[in-house]
């Protein structure tokens, strides 16, 4: 087999179908249902995919916030159990198009793995192209040799966000919808205030998508250029650190560097009465 590399952080269904059986390629199902949603019907996966459950398993279980990033030792142990190797080429997808897959992509990036990409359009695009799906089955193969090379700067905490908002050193982009950002719609998680951080800028993650796929790079560049200087090193927030990673994916595709995701995001900030919250007039 010839050596293979991922062309960009976003790969097409056609690319994946062409390389699905390459021995170094590993497909991960990083699906998470949106908060408050109910899912029905049988679960189907891309054949051979392995379940990367960051919402239920590959997370910091001691943290009361949802699906927070685990420490490097835990991450390493759990992805080795999925057969992930240092030389694995990883394609991450979800069952909604692009919703939670980018979180899986960013988690691997934060652990030093560069050969990882998101499947554009996810499972719906895979099925729409006529490719087969299969019922999930637990991975029972060899343990991988993945070694985490932690990059702590890819995630940050609430204190770091408050510092950059106060000193203006880095812009903060919030991926939630406009009504939630403005404080005109209730938060889906109990005990979380409505509104946004003072000084944050709204860029709803849905604005980067079209029919479950990322918009063309030129359109992504226009979206970010309207909010960021070319040299800006943005921090991304959202409801709980999932769709903020869609902004990170879009910004990387559009050419921005020095990107950071606020892991606790609004589920932490909005519930902490010591943190300032503003609401826009209706």
PDB file of N, CA and C in Angstrom, residues 92-174:
ATOM      1  N   UNK A  92     -13.097  11.622  11.450  1.00  0.00           N
ATOM      2  CA  UNK A  92     -14.145  11.680  12.460  1.00  0.00           C
ATOM      3  C   UNK A  92     -15.433  12.166  11.799  1.00  0.00           C
ATOM      4  N   UNK A  93     -16.546  11.547  12.155  1.00  0.00           N
ATOM      5  CA  UNK A  93     -17.826  11.984  11.595  1.00  0.00           C
ATOM      6  C   UNK A  93     -18.902  11.914  12.657  1.00  0.00           C
ATOM      7  N   UNK A  94     -20.053  12.528  12.357  1.00  0.00           N
ATOM      8  CA  UNK A  94     -21.228  12.359  13.211  1.00  0.00           C
ATOM      9  C   UNK A  94     -22.436  12.068  12.330  1.00  0.00           C
ATOM     10  N   UNK A  95     -23.576  11.909  12.969  1.00  0.00           N
ATOM     11  CA  UNK A  95     -24.766  11.445  12.247  1.00  0.00           C
ATOM     12  C   UNK A  95     -25.703  12.579  11.858  1.00  0.00           C
ATOM     13  N   UNK A  96     -25.254  13.815  12.046  1.00  0.00           N
ATOM     14  CA  UNK A  96     -26.099  14.969  11.718  1.00  0.00           C
ATOM     15  C   UNK A  96     -25.566  15.790  10.557  1.00  0.00           C
ATOM     16  N   UNK A  97     -24.378  15.466  10.084  1.00  0.00           N
ATOM     17  CA  UNK A  97     -23.737  16.263   9.038  1.00  0.00           C
ATOM     18  C   UNK A  97     -22.414  16.745   9.569  1.00  0.00           C
ATOM     19  N   UNK A  98     -22.424  17.942  10.152  1.00  0.00           N
ATOM     20  CA  UNK A  98     -21.303  18.401  10.977  1.00  0.00           C
ATOM     21  C   UNK A  98     -21.920  19.028  12.213  1.00  0.00           C
ATOM     22  N   UNK A  99     -21.798  18.343  13.325  1.00  0.00           N
ATOM     23  CA  UNK A  99     -22.257  18.870  14.600  1.00  0.00           C
ATOM     24  C   UNK A  99     -21.224  18.578  15.688  1.00  0.00           C
ATOM     25  N   UNK A 100     -21.061  17.314  16.024  1.00  0.00           N
ATOM     26  CA  UNK A 100     -20.142  16.952  17.094  1.00  0.00           C
ATOM     27  C   UNK A 100     -18.805  16.409  16.602  1.00  0.00           C
ATOM     28  N   UNK A 101     -18.692  16.106  15.311  1.00  0.00           N
ATOM     29  CA  UNK A 101     -17.450  15.519  14.802  1.00  0.00           C
ATOM     30  C   UNK A 101     -16.256  16.433  15.021  1.00  0.00           C
ATOM     31  N   UNK A 102     -16.477  17.742  14.886  1.00  0.00           N
ATOM     32  CA  UNK A 102     -15.354  18.671  15.030  1.00  0.00           C
ATOM     33  C   UNK A 102     -14.775  18.631  16.442  1.00  0.00           C
ATOM     34  N   UNK A 103     -15.615  18.312  17.431  1.00  0.00           N
ATOM     35  CA  UNK A 103     -15.110  18.170  18.800  1.00  0.00           C
ATOM     36  C   UNK A 103     -14.106  17.015  18.866  1.00  0.00           C
ATOM     37  N   UNK A 104     -14.429  15.885  18.269  1.00  0.00           N
ATOM     38  CA  UNK A 104     -13.491  14.774  18.242  1.00  0.00           C
ATOM     39  C   UNK A 104     -12.196  15.144  17.550  1.00  0.00           C
ATOM     40  N   UNK A 105     -12.312  15.858  16.424  1.00  0.00           N
ATOM     41  CA  UNK A 105     -11.132  16.330  15.684  1.00  0.00           C
ATOM     42  C   UNK A 105     -10.265  17.204  16.573  1.00  0.00           C
ATOM     43  N   UNK A 106     -10.855  18.151  17.267  1.00  0.00           N
ATOM     44  CA  UNK A 106     -10.093  19.085  18.082  1.00  0.00           C
ATOM     45  C   UNK A 106      -9.463  18.383  19.285  1.00  0.00           C
ATOM     46  N   UNK A 107     -10.155  17.402  19.850  1.00  0.00           N
ATOM     47  CA  UNK A 107      -9.584  16.652  20.969  1.00  0.00           C
ATOM     48  C   UNK A 107      -8.297  15.943  20.553  1.00  0.00           C
ATOM     49  N   UNK A 108      -8.303  15.314  19.398  1.00  0.00           N
ATOM     50  CA  UNK A 108      -7.080  14.666  18.918  1.00  0.00           C
ATOM     51  C   UNK A 108      -5.987  15.690  18.642  1.00  0.00           C
ATOM     52  N   UNK A 109      -6.369  16.821  18.086  1.00  0.00           N
ATOM     53  CA  UNK A 109      -5.372  17.869  17.845  1.00  0.00           C
ATOM     54  C   UNK A 109      -4.758  18.325  19.170  1.00  0.00           C
ATOM     55  N   UNK A 110      -5.589  18.453  20.201  1.00  0.00           N
ATOM     56  CA  UNK A 110      -5.097  18.889  21.506  1.00  0.00           C
ATOM     57  C   UNK A 110      -4.187  17.859  22.148  1.00  0.00           C
ATOM     58  N   UNK A 111      -4.244  16.639  21.661  1.00  0.00           N
ATOM     59  CA  UNK A 111      -3.347  15.595  22.156  1.00  0.00           C
ATOM     60  C   UNK A 111      -2.206  15.327  21.179  1.00  0.00           C
ATOM     61  N   UNK A 112      -1.982  16.283  20.282  1.00  0.00           N
ATOM     62  CA  UNK A 112      -0.803  16.251  19.437  1.00  0.00           C
ATOM     63  C   UNK A 112      -0.914  15.465  18.154  1.00  0.00           C
ATOM     64  N   UNK A 113      -2.101  14.966  17.830  1.00  0.00           N
ATOM     65  CA  UNK A 113      -2.260  14.162  16.617  1.00  0.00           C
ATOM     66  C   UNK A 113      -2.699  15.075  15.471  1.00  0.00           C
ATOM     67  N   UNK A 114      -1.872  15.179  14.443  1.00  0.00           N
ATOM     68  CA  UNK A 114      -2.168  16.088  13.334  1.00  0.00           C
ATOM     69  C   UNK A 114      -2.904  15.424  12.181  1.00  0.00           C
ATOM     70  N   UNK A 115      -2.737  14.111  12.028  1.00  0.00           N
ATOM     71  CA  UNK A 115      -3.381  13.420  10.906  1.00  0.00           C
ATOM     72  C   UNK A 115      -4.799  13.008  11.298  1.00  0.00           C
ATOM     73  N   UNK A 116      -5.650  14.025  11.428  1.00  0.00           N
ATOM     74  CA  UNK A 116      -7.043  13.818  11.802  1.00  0.00           C
ATOM     75  C   UNK A 116      -7.884  14.834  11.037  1.00  0.00           C
ATOM     76  N   UNK A 117      -9.041  14.396  10.551  1.00  0.00           N
ATOM     77  CA  UNK A 117      -9.903  15.258   9.751  1.00  0.00           C
ATOM     78  C   UNK A 117     -11.363  14.943  10.039  1.00  0.00           C
ATOM     79  N   UNK A 118     -12.226  15.888   9.688  1.00  0.00           N
ATOM     80  CA  UNK A 118     -13.671  15.743   9.815  1.00  0.00           C
ATOM     81  C   UNK A 118     -14.242  15.338   8.458  1.00  0.00           C
ATOM     82  N   UNK A 119     -15.211  14.430   8.467  1.00  0.00           N
ATOM     83  CA  UNK A 119     -15.886  14.034   7.234  1.00  0.00           C
ATOM     84  C   UNK A 119     -16.946  15.078   6.896  1.00  0.00           C
ATOM     85  N   UNK A 120     -16.788  15.742   5.773  1.00  0.00           N
ATOM     86  CA  UNK A 120     -17.726  16.788   5.369  1.00  0.00           C
ATOM     87  C   UNK A 120     -19.091  16.174   5.058  1.00  0.00           C
ATOM     88  N   UNK A 121     -20.088  16.620   5.775  1.00  0.00           N
ATOM     89  CA  UNK A 121     -21.437  16.096   5.560  1.00  0.00           C
ATOM     90  C   UNK A 121     -21.781  14.894   6.400  1.00  0.00           C
ATOM     91  N   UNK A 122     -20.778  14.279   7.029  1.00  0.00           N
ATOM     92  CA  UNK A 122     -21.020  13.177   7.951  1.00  0.00           C
ATOM     93  C   UNK A 122     -21.779  12.015   7.355  1.00  0.00           C
ATOM     94  N   UNK A 123     -22.474  11.282   8.223  1.00  0.00           N
ATOM     95  CA  UNK A 123     -23.204  10.091   7.787  1.00  0.00           C
ATOM     96  C   UNK A 123     -24.298  10.406   6.763  1.00  0.00           C
ATOM     97  N   UNK A 124     -25.048  11.528   6.884  1.00  0.00           N
ATOM     98  CA  UNK A 124     -26.060  11.808   5.858  1.00  0.00           C
ATOM     99  C   UNK A 124     -25.458  11.917   4.452  1.00  0.00           C
ATOM    100  N   UNK A 125     -24.304  12.562   4.337  1.00  0.00           N
ATOM    101  CA  UNK A 125     -23.675  12.691   3.015  1.00  0.00           C
ATOM    102  C   UNK A 125     -23.156  11.342   2.524  1.00  0.00           C
ATOM    103  N   UNK A 126     -22.652  10.535   3.450  1.00  0.00           N
ATOM    104  CA  UNK A 126     -22.183   9.187   3.093  1.00  0.00           C
ATOM    105  C   UNK A 126     -23.331   8.362   2.522  1.00  0.00           C
ATOM    106  N   UNK A 127     -24.464   8.405   3.199  1.00  0.00           N
ATOM    107  CA  UNK A 127     -25.617   7.634   2.724  1.00  0.00           C
ATOM    108  C   UNK A 127     -26.192   8.224   1.436  1.00  0.00           C
ATOM    109  N   UNK A 128     -26.211   9.546   1.342  1.00  0.00           N
ATOM    110  CA  UNK A 128     -26.754  10.182   0.133  1.00  0.00           C
ATOM    111  C   UNK A 128     -25.943   9.827  -1.110  1.00  0.00           C
ATOM    112  N   UNK A 129     -24.657   9.531  -0.901  1.00  0.00           N
ATOM    113  CA  UNK A 129     -23.802   9.137  -2.024  1.00  0.00           C
ATOM    114  C   UNK A 129     -23.964   7.668  -2.380  1.00  0.00           C
ATOM    115  N   UNK A 130     -24.824   6.955  -1.640  1.00  0.00           N
ATOM    116  CA  UNK A 130     -25.101   5.561  -1.962  1.00  0.00           C
ATOM    117  C   UNK A 130     -24.182   4.552  -1.322  1.00  0.00           C
ATOM    118  N   UNK A 131     -23.402   4.984  -0.333  1.00  0.00           N
ATOM    119  CA  UNK A 131     -22.469   4.060   0.310  1.00  0.00           C
ATOM    120  C   UNK A 131     -23.162   3.252   1.407  1.00  0.00           C
ATOM    121  N   UNK A 132     -22.639   2.075   1.649  1.00  0.00           N
ATOM    122  CA  UNK A 132     -23.233   1.153   2.619  1.00  0.00           C
ATOM    123  C   UNK A 132     -23.057   1.656   4.042  1.00  0.00           C
ATOM    124  N   UNK A 133     -23.986   1.260   4.899  1.00  0.00           N
ATOM    125  CA  UNK A 133     -23.869   1.485   6.338  1.00  0.00           C
ATOM    126  C   UNK A 133     -24.030   0.139   7.028  1.00  0.00           C
ATOM    127  N   UNK A 134     -23.669   0.108   8.300  1.00  0.00           N
ATOM    128  CA  UNK A 134     -23.706  -1.151   9.046  1.00  0.00           C
ATOM    129  C   UNK A 134     -24.161  -0.874  10.470  1.00  0.00           C
ATOM    130  N   UNK A 135     -24.644  -1.916  11.130  1.00  0.00           N
ATOM    131  CA  UNK A 135     -24.963  -1.801  12.549  1.00  0.00           C
ATOM    132  C   UNK A 135     -23.660  -1.680  13.333  1.00  0.00           C
ATOM    133  N   UNK A 136     -23.664  -0.911  14.423  1.00  0.00           N
ATOM    134  CA  UNK A 136     -22.436  -0.775  15.214  1.00  0.00           C
ATOM    135  C   UNK A 136     -22.036  -2.092  15.855  1.00  0.00           C
ATOM    136  N   UNK A 137     -20.744  -2.285  15.977  1.00  0.00           N
ATOM    137  CA  UNK A 137     -20.240  -3.434  16.716  1.00  0.00           C
ATOM    138  C   UNK A 137     -19.027  -2.976  17.511  1.00  0.00           C
ATOM    139  N   UNK A 138     -18.888  -3.425  18.755  1.00  0.00           N
ATOM    140  CA  UNK A 138     -17.756  -2.986  19.583  1.00  0.00           C
ATOM    141  C   UNK A 138     -16.428  -3.369  18.942  1.00  0.00           C
ATOM    142  N   UNK A 139     -15.444  -2.501  19.086  1.00  0.00           N
ATOM    143  CA  UNK A 139     -14.117  -2.798  18.566  1.00  0.00           C
ATOM    144  C   UNK A 139     -13.475  -3.899  19.405  1.00  0.00           C
ATOM    145  N   UNK A 140     -12.950  -4.900  18.738  1.00  0.00           N
ATOM    146  CA  UNK A 140     -12.342  -6.028  19.453  1.00  0.00           C
ATOM    147  C   UNK A 140     -10.973  -6.366  18.881  1.00  0.00           C
ATOM    148  N   UNK A 141     -10.335  -5.393  18.247  1.00  0.00           N
ATOM    149  CA  UNK A 141      -9.044  -5.640  17.628  1.00  0.00           C
ATOM    150  C   UNK A 141      -7.877  -5.347  18.569  1.00  0.00           C
ATOM    151  N   UNK A 142      -6.717  -5.189  17.978  1.00  0.00           N
ATOM    152  CA  UNK A 142      -5.489  -4.968  18.742  1.00  0.00           C
ATOM    153  C   UNK A 142      -5.501  -3.596  19.401  1.00  0.00           C
ATOM    154  N   UNK A 143      -4.824  -3.518  20.537  1.00  0.00           N
ATOM    155  CA  UNK A 143      -4.657  -2.242  21.223  1.00  0.00           C
ATOM    156  C   UNK A 143      -3.662  -1.379  20.453  1.00  0.00           C
ATOM    157  N   UNK A 144      -3.946  -0.086  20.360  1.00  0.00           N
ATOM    158  CA  UNK A 144      -3.066   0.813  19.630  1.00  0.00           C
ATOM    159  C   UNK A 144      -1.865   1.261  20.451  1.00  0.00           C
ATOM    160  N   UNK A 145      -0.972   2.023  19.785  1.00  0.00           N
ATOM    161  CA  UNK A 145       0.239   2.510  20.458  1.00  0.00           C
ATOM    162  C   UNK A 145       0.265   4.032  20.559  1.00  0.00           C
ATOM    163  N   UNK A 146      -0.900   4.658  20.473  1.00  0.00           N
ATOM    164  CA  UNK A 146      -0.982   6.114  20.496  1.00  0.00           C
ATOM    165  C   UNK A 146      -0.314   6.685  21.749  1.00  0.00           C
ATOM    166  N   UNK A 147       0.486   7.722  21.557  1.00  0.00           N
ATOM    167  CA  UNK A 147       1.111   8.441  22.670  1.00  0.00           C
ATOM    168  C   UNK A 147       0.670   9.898  22.590  1.00  0.00           C
ATOM    169  N   UNK A 148       0.053  10.386  23.641  1.00  0.00           N
ATOM    170  CA  UNK A 148      -0.428  11.768  23.661  1.00  0.00           C
ATOM    171  C   UNK A 148       0.748  12.732  23.787  1.00  0.00           C
ATOM    172  N   UNK A 149       0.701  13.793  22.992  1.00  0.00           N
ATOM    173  CA  UNK A 149       1.657  14.895  23.095  1.00  0.00           C
ATOM    174  C   UNK A 149       0.820  16.152  23.350  1.00  0.00           C
ATOM    175  N   UNK A 150       0.486  16.345  24.604  1.00  0.00           N
ATOM    176  CA  UNK A 150      -0.512  17.338  25.002  1.00  0.00           C
ATOM    177  C   UNK A 150      -0.151  18.746  24.537  1.00  0.00           C
ATOM    178  N   UNK A 151      -1.148  19.426  23.948  1.00  0.00           N
ATOM    179  CA  UNK A 151      -1.007  20.833  23.555  1.00  0.00           C
ATOM    180  C   UNK A 151      -2.043  21.630  24.361  1.00  0.00           C
ATOM    181  N   UNK A 152      -1.712  22.004  25.580  1.00  0.00           N
ATOM    182  CA  UNK A 152      -2.707  22.625  26.459  1.00  0.00           C
ATOM    183  C   UNK A 152      -3.242  23.946  25.942  1.00  0.00           C
ATOM    184  N   UNK A 153      -2.525  24.601  25.040  1.00  0.00           N
ATOM    185  CA  UNK A 153      -2.983  25.894  24.542  1.00  0.00           C
ATOM    186  C   UNK A 153      -4.208  25.789  23.629  1.00  0.00           C
ATOM    187  N   UNK A 154      -4.570  24.568  23.216  1.00  0.00           N
ATOM    188  CA  UNK A 154      -5.735  24.419  22.337  1.00  0.00           C
ATOM    189  C   UNK A 154      -7.053  24.490  23.095  1.00  0.00           C
ATOM    190  N   UNK A 155      -7.005  24.299  24.411  1.00  0.00           N
ATOM    191  CA  UNK A 155      -8.180  24.503  25.262  1.00  0.00           C
ATOM    192  C   UNK A 155      -7.816  25.535  26.330  1.00  0.00           C
ATOM    193  N   UNK A 156      -8.829  26.249  26.821  1.00  0.00           N
ATOM    194  CA  UNK A 156      -8.576  27.177  27.922  1.00  0.00           C
ATOM    195  C   UNK A 156      -9.744  27.139  28.896  1.00  0.00           C
ATOM    196  N   UNK A 157      -9.528  27.778  30.058  1.00  0.00           N
ATOM    197  CA  UNK A 157     -10.553  27.790  31.097  1.00  0.00           C
ATOM    198  C   UNK A 157     -11.200  29.172  31.207  1.00  0.00           C
ATOM    199  N   UNK A 158     -12.127  29.300  32.153  1.00  0.00           N
ATOM    200  CA  UNK A 158     -12.897  30.541  32.286  1.00  0.00           C
ATOM    201  C   UNK A 158     -12.011  31.718  32.676  1.00  0.00           C
ATOM    202  N   UNK A 159     -11.020  31.486  33.527  1.00  0.00           N
ATOM    203  CA  UNK A 159     -10.144  32.585  33.937  1.00  0.00           C
ATOM    204  C   UNK A 159      -9.371  33.142  32.746  1.00  0.00           C
ATOM    205  N   UNK A 160      -8.909  32.261  31.871  1.00  0.00           N
ATOM    206  CA  UNK A 160      -8.195  32.724  30.676  1.00  0.00           C
ATOM    207  C   UNK A 160      -9.111  33.540  29.777  1.00  0.00           C
ATOM    208  N   UNK A 161     -10.369  33.099  29.639  1.00  0.00           N
ATOM    209  CA  UNK A 161     -11.323  33.853  28.821  1.00  0.00           C
ATOM    210  C   UNK A 161     -11.566  35.229  29.430  1.00  0.00           C
ATOM    211  N   UNK A 162     -11.750  35.276  30.741  1.00  0.00           N
ATOM    212  CA  UNK A 162     -11.999  36.575  31.382  1.00  0.00           C
ATOM    213  C   UNK A 162     -10.806  37.507  31.199  1.00  0.00           C
ATOM    214  N   UNK A 163      -9.603  36.969  31.244  1.00  0.00           N
ATOM    215  CA  UNK A 163      -8.411  37.807  31.051  1.00  0.00           C
ATOM    216  C   UNK A 163      -8.389  38.423  29.667  1.00  0.00           C
ATOM    217  N   UNK A 164      -8.639  37.616  28.623  1.00  0.00           N
ATOM    218  CA  UNK A 164      -8.540  38.177  27.271  1.00  0.00           C
ATOM    219  C   UNK A 164      -9.706  39.114  26.967  1.00  0.00           C
ATOM    220  N   UNK A 165     -10.862  38.871  27.584  1.00  0.00           N
ATOM    221  CA  UNK A 165     -11.973  39.808  27.411  1.00  0.00           C
ATOM    222  C   UNK A 165     -11.666  41.138  28.093  1.00  0.00           C
ATOM    223  N   UNK A 166     -10.980  41.083  29.227  1.00  0.00           N
ATOM    224  CA  UNK A 166     -10.663  42.297  29.976  1.00  0.00           C
ATOM    225  C   UNK A 166      -9.562  43.108  29.311  1.00  0.00           C
ATOM    226  N   UNK A 167      -8.508  42.410  28.866  1.00  0.00           N
ATOM    227  CA  UNK A 167      -7.383  43.169  28.299  1.00  0.00           C
ATOM    228  C   UNK A 167      -7.460  43.333  26.785  1.00  0.00           C
ATOM    229  N   UNK A 168      -8.442  42.674  26.161  1.00  0.00           N
ATOM    230  CA  UNK A 168      -8.622  42.840  24.719  1.00  0.00           C
ATOM    231  C   UNK A 168      -7.552  42.194  23.870  1.00  0.00           C
ATOM    232  N   UNK A 169      -6.767  41.290  24.460  1.00  0.00           N
ATOM    233  CA  UNK A 169      -5.639  40.704  23.733  1.00  0.00           C
ATOM    234  C   UNK A 169      -6.061  39.686  22.684  1.00  0.00           C
ATOM    235  N   UNK A 170      -7.225  39.053  22.892  1.00  0.00           N
ATOM    236  CA  UNK A 170      -7.708  38.063  21.934  1.00  0.00           C
ATOM    237  C   UNK A 170      -9.224  38.197  21.821  1.00  0.00           C
ATOM    238  N   UNK A 171      -9.761  38.074  20.614  1.00  0.00           N
ATOM    239  CA  UNK A 171     -11.220  38.097  20.460  1.00  0.00           C
ATOM    240  C   UNK A 171     -11.843  36.779  20.889  1.00  0.00           C
ATOM    241  N   UNK A 172     -13.073  36.852  21.390  1.00  0.00           N
ATOM    242  CA  UNK A 172     -13.833  35.662  21.768  1.00  0.00           C
ATOM    243  C   UNK A 172     -15.061  35.577  20.871  1.00  0.00           C
ATOM    244  N   UNK A 173     -15.176  34.475  20.137  1.00  0.00           N
ATOM    245  CA  UNK A 173     -16.311  34.241  19.246  1.00  0.00           C
ATOM    246  C   UNK A 173     -17.198  33.160  19.840  1.00  0.00           C
ATOM    247  N   UNK A 174     -18.489  33.440  19.901  1.00  0.00           N
ATOM    248  CA  UNK A 174     -19.480  32.555  20.498  1.00  0.00           C
ATOM    249  C   UNK A 174     -20.290  31.897  19.380  1.00  0.00           C
TER     250      UNK A 174
END
